[in-house]
Amino acid sequence: MSDLRHVTAGARRPARGHRVLPHPADVGLAFWAPTRAAAFEEAARGLLHLLGVRPEASGAPAPPQRWLVTGGDDVERLFKLLAQLIWAADAPAGAPGGVTVREANRGTLEVEARGA
């Protein structure tokens, strides 16, 4: 499957969100949202959750980091987005406290990561 599937809200599920899935040797992450950009954003929030970062945590905010994510398909863009967030979490400024994703065009995501 080359595209992420966007799930619209069901009767009991919020319009967007993420949850950690149990796995015997690793970890899984499920995410959903009504739009492609929001789905990438939820995946990013889910990863930050796994890293122990809480949205808009505390402390003096660092300047936002911005980058573009491109790739052949949604799976490749998702991999690159999450890899960039892991890199950012290891940077001296620390993990971002919040992430906003906008779709610049079908193949490019604009990402803004705000300081923890």
Coordinates of N, CA and C in Angstrom, one line a residue:
M1 N 0.9 -1.2 0.0 CA 0.0 0.0 0.0 C 0.9 1.2 0.0
S2 N 0.7 2.1 -1.0 CA 1.6 3.2 -1.1 C 1.1 4.5 -0.5
D3 N -0.2 4.5 -0.2 CA -0.8 5.7 0.4 C -1.3 5.4 1.8
L4 N -1.2 6.4 2.7 CA -1.9 6.3 4.0 C -3.3 6.4 3.8
R5 N -4.1 5.6 4.5 CA -5.5 5.7 4.4 C -6.1 6.6 5.4
H6 N -6.9 7.5 5.0 CA -7.5 8.5 5.9 C -8.8 8.0 6.4
V7 N -8.9 7.9 7.7 CA -10.1 7.4 8.3 C -11.0 8.5 8.9
T8 N -12.2 8.6 8.4 CA -13.0 9.6 9.0 C -13.5 9.2 10.4
A9 N -14.0 10.1 11.1 CA -14.4 9.8 12.5 C -15.6 8.9 12.5
G10 N -15.5 7.9 13.4 CA -16.7 7.0 13.6 C -17.5 7.5 14.7
A11 N -18.5 6.7 15.1 CA -19.5 7.1 16.1 C -18.8 7.4 17.4
R12 N -17.8 6.6 17.8 CA -17.2 6.7 19.1 C -15.7 7.2 19.1
R13 N -15.2 7.4 17.9 CA -13.8 7.8 17.8 C -13.7 9.3 17.5
P14 N -12.8 10.0 18.2 CA -12.6 11.4 17.9 C -12.2 11.6 16.4
A15 N -12.3 12.8 15.9 CA -12.0 13.1 14.5 C -10.5 12.8 14.2
R16 N -9.7 12.9 15.2 CA -8.3 12.7 14.9 C -7.6 12.2 16.2
G17 N -6.5 11.5 16.1 CA -5.8 11.0 17.3 C -4.8 10.0 17.0
H18 N -4.2 9.4 18.0 CA -3.2 8.4 17.9 C -3.3 7.5 19.1
R19 N -2.8 6.3 19.0 CA -2.7 5.4 20.1 C -1.5 4.5 19.9
V20 N -0.9 4.1 21.0 CA 0.2 3.1 21.0 C -0.4 1.7 21.0
L21 N 0.2 0.9 20.1 CA -0.3 -0.5 20.0 C 0.7 -1.4 20.6
P22 N 0.3 -2.4 21.4 CA 1.2 -3.4 22.0 C 1.8 -4.2 20.9
H23 N 3.1 -4.6 21.1 CA 3.8 -5.5 20.2 C 4.8 -6.2 21.1
P24 N 5.0 -7.5 20.9 CA 5.9 -8.3 21.8 C 7.4 -7.8 21.7
A25 N 7.9 -7.3 20.6 CA 9.3 -7.0 20.4 C 9.6 -5.6 20.1
D26 N 8.5 -4.8 19.9 CA 8.7 -3.4 19.5 C 7.6 -2.6 20.0
V27 N 7.2 -1.6 19.2 CA 6.0 -0.8 19.5 C 5.3 -0.5 18.2
G28 N 4.0 -0.3 18.3 CA 3.3 0.1 17.1 C 2.5 1.4 17.4
L29 N 2.2 2.1 16.3 CA 1.5 3.4 16.5 C 0.4 3.4 15.4
A30 N -0.8 3.7 15.9 CA -2.0 3.9 15.0 C -2.3 5.3 15.1
F31 N -2.7 5.9 13.9 CA -3.1 7.3 13.9 C -4.2 7.5 12.9
W32 N -5.0 8.5 13.1 CA -6.1 8.8 12.1 C -6.4 10.2 12.2
A33 N -7.0 10.7 11.1 CA -7.4 12.1 10.9 C -8.2 12.3 9.7
P34 N -8.9 13.3 9.6 CA -9.8 13.5 8.4 C -9.1 14.0 7.2
T35 N -7.8 14.5 7.3 CA -7.1 15.0 6.1 C -5.7 14.3 6.1
R36 N -5.0 14.4 5.0 CA -3.7 13.8 4.8 C -2.7 14.6 5.8
A37 N -2.7 15.9 5.8 CA -1.8 16.7 6.6 C -2.0 16.4 8.1
A38 N -3.3 16.3 8.5 CA -3.6 16.0 9.9 C -3.2 14.6 10.3
A39 N -3.2 13.7 9.3 CA -2.8 12.3 9.6 C -1.3 12.3 9.9
F40 N -0.5 13.1 9.1 CA 0.9 13.2 9.3 C 1.2 13.8 10.7
E41 N 0.4 14.9 11.0 CA 0.6 15.6 12.2 C 0.3 14.6 13.4
E42 N -0.7 13.8 13.3 CA -1.0 12.8 14.4 C 0.1 11.8 14.5
A43 N 0.7 11.4 13.4 CA 1.8 10.4 13.5 C 3.0 11.0 14.2
A44 N 3.2 12.3 13.9 CA 4.3 13.0 14.6 C 4.0 13.2 16.1
R45 N 2.8 13.5 16.4 CA 2.4 13.6 17.9 C 2.5 12.3 18.6
G46 N 2.1 11.2 17.9 CA 2.3 9.9 18.4 C 3.7 9.6 18.7
L47 N 4.6 9.9 17.8 CA 6.0 9.6 18.0 C 6.5 10.4 19.2
L48 N 6.2 11.7 19.3 CA 6.6 12.5 20.4 C 6.1 11.9 21.7
H49 N 4.9 11.4 21.7 CA 4.3 10.7 22.9 C 5.2 9.5 23.3
L50 N 5.6 8.7 22.3 CA 6.4 7.6 22.6 C 7.8 8.0 23.1
L51 N 8.3 9.2 22.7 CA 9.5 9.7 23.2 C 9.4 10.3 24.6
G52 N 8.2 10.4 25.1 CA 7.9 11.0 26.4 C 7.8 12.5 26.4
V53 N 7.5 13.1 25.2 CA 7.3 14.5 25.1 C 5.8 14.8 25.2
R54 N 5.5 15.7 26.0 CA 4.0 16.1 26.0 C 3.9 17.4 25.3
P55 N 2.8 17.5 24.6 CA 2.5 18.7 23.7 C 2.7 20.0 24.5
E56 N 3.5 20.9 23.9 CA 3.7 22.2 24.4 C 4.1 22.1 25.9
A57 N 5.1 21.3 26.2 CA 5.5 21.0 27.5 C 5.8 22.3 28.3
S58 N 6.9 22.4 28.9 CA 7.2 23.6 29.7 C 8.6 24.1 29.4
G59 N 8.9 25.2 30.0 CA 10.2 25.8 29.8 C 10.1 26.9 28.7
A60 N 11.2 27.6 28.6 CA 11.3 28.7 27.5 C 11.2 28.0 26.2
P61 N 10.3 28.5 25.3 CA 10.2 27.9 24.0 C 11.4 28.2 23.1
A62 N 11.9 27.2 22.4 CA 13.0 27.4 21.5 C 12.4 27.9 20.2
P63 N 13.2 28.5 19.3 CA 12.7 29.0 18.1 C 12.1 27.8 17.3
P64 N 11.1 28.0 16.5 CA 10.5 26.9 15.7 C 11.5 26.4 14.7
Q65 N 11.5 25.1 14.4 CA 12.3 24.6 13.3 C 11.3 24.3 12.2
R66 N 11.8 24.6 11.0 CA 10.9 24.4 9.8 C 11.7 23.6 8.8
W67 N 11.0 22.6 8.2 CA 11.6 21.9 7.1 C 10.6 21.3 6.1
L68 N 11.0 20.9 4.9 CA 10.2 20.3 3.9 C 10.4 18.9 3.9
V69 N 9.4 18.1 3.7 CA 9.5 16.6 3.6 C 9.0 16.2 2.2
T70 N 9.8 15.6 1.4 CA 9.4 15.1 0.1 C 9.6 13.6 0.0
G71 N 9.0 13.0 -0.9 CA 9.1 11.6 -1.1 C 8.2 11.1 -2.2
G72 N 8.5 9.9 -2.6 CA 7.8 9.3 -3.7 C 6.3 9.0 -3.4
D73 N 6.1 8.6 -2.1 CA 4.7 8.3 -1.7 C 4.5 8.7 -0.2
D74 N 3.3 8.5 0.3 CA 3.0 8.9 1.7 C 3.9 8.1 2.7
V75 N 4.2 6.8 2.4 CA 4.9 6.0 3.3 C 6.4 6.6 3.4
E76 N 6.9 6.9 2.3 CA 8.3 7.5 2.3 C 8.3 8.8 3.0
R77 N 7.3 9.7 2.8 CA 7.2 11.0 3.5 C 7.0 10.8 5.0
L78 N 6.2 9.8 5.4 CA 6.0 9.5 6.8 C 7.3 9.1 7.4
F79 N 8.1 8.2 6.8 CA 9.4 7.7 7.3 C 10.3 8.9 7.5
K80 N 10.4 9.8 6.5 CA 11.3 11.0 6.6 C 10.8 11.9 7.7
L81 N 9.5 12.2 7.8 CA 9.0 13.0 8.9 C 9.4 12.5 10.2
L82 N 9.2 11.2 10.5 CA 9.5 10.7 11.8 C 11.0 10.6 12.1
A83 N 11.8 10.3 11.0 CA 13.2 10.3 11.2 C 13.7 11.7 11.5
Q84 N 13.2 12.7 10.9 CA 13.6 14.1 11.2 C 13.2 14.5 12.7
L85 N 12.1 14.0 13.1 CA 11.7 14.3 14.5 C 12.6 13.6 15.5
I86 N 13.0 12.4 15.2 CA 13.9 11.7 16.1 C 15.3 12.4 16.1
W87 N 15.7 12.9 14.9 CA 17.0 13.7 14.9 C 16.8 15.0 15.7
A88 N 15.7 15.7 15.6 CA 15.4 16.9 16.3 C 15.4 16.6 17.8
A89 N 14.9 15.5 18.2 CA 14.8 15.1 19.7 C 16.2 14.9 20.3
D90 N 17.2 14.5 19.4 CA 18.5 14.3 19.9 C 19.4 15.6 19.8
A91 N 18.8 16.6 19.2 CA 19.6 17.9 19.0 C 19.7 18.6 20.4
P92 N 20.6 19.5 20.5 CA 20.8 20.2 21.8 C 19.5 20.9 22.3
A93 N 18.7 21.4 21.4 CA 17.5 22.1 21.8 C 16.5 21.2 22.4
G94 N 16.6 19.9 22.1 CA 15.7 18.9 22.6 C 14.5 18.6 21.7
A95 N 13.7 17.7 22.1 CA 12.5 17.3 21.3 C 11.5 18.4 21.2
P96 N 10.9 18.5 20.0 CA 9.9 19.5 19.8 C 8.7 19.2 20.7
G97 N 8.1 20.3 21.2 CA 6.9 20.1 22.0 C 5.6 20.1 21.3
G98 N 5.7 20.5 20.0 CA 4.5 20.5 19.2 C 4.9 20.5 17.7
V99 N 4.0 20.0 16.9 CA 4.3 19.9 15.4 C 3.1 20.3 14.6
T100 N 3.3 21.1 13.6 CA 2.3 21.4 12.7 C 2.7 21.0 11.3
V101 N 1.8 20.3 10.5 CA 2.1 19.8 9.2 C 1.1 20.4 8.2
R102 N 1.6 21.0 7.2 CA 0.7 21.5 6.1 C 1.2 20.8 4.8
E103 N 0.3 20.6 3.9 CA 0.6 20.0 2.6 C 0.8 21.1 1.6
A104 N 2.1 21.3 1.2 CA 2.4 22.3 0.2 C 1.9 21.9 -1.1
N105 N 2.0 20.7 -1.5 CA 1.4 20.1 -2.7 C 1.4 18.6 -2.5
R106 N 0.9 17.9 -3.4 CA 0.7 16.4 -3.2 C 2.0 15.7 -2.8
G107 N 3.2 16.2 -3.1 CA 4.4 15.4 -2.8 C 5.3 16.1 -1.8
T108 N 4.8 17.2 -1.2 CA 5.7 18.0 -0.3 C 4.9 18.4 1.0
L109 N 5.5 18.1 2.1 CA 4.9 18.6 3.4 C 5.8 19.7 4.0
E110 N 5.1 20.7 4.5 CA 5.7 21.8 5.3 C 5.6 21.4 6.7
V111 N 6.7 21.3 7.4 CA 6.6 20.9 8.9 C 7.2 22.1 9.7
E112 N 6.5 22.4 10.8 CA 7.0 23.3 11.8 C 7.0 22.6 13.1
A113 N 8.2 22.5 13.7 CA 8.3 21.9 15.1 C 8.6 23.0 16.0
R114 N 7.8 23.1 17.1 CA 7.9 24.2 18.1 C 8.7 23.6 19.3
G115 N 9.5 24.4 19.9 CA 10.3 23.9 21.0 C 9.5 23.4 22.2
A116 N 10.2 22.5 23.0 CA 9.5 21.9 24.1 C 9.3 22.9 25.2

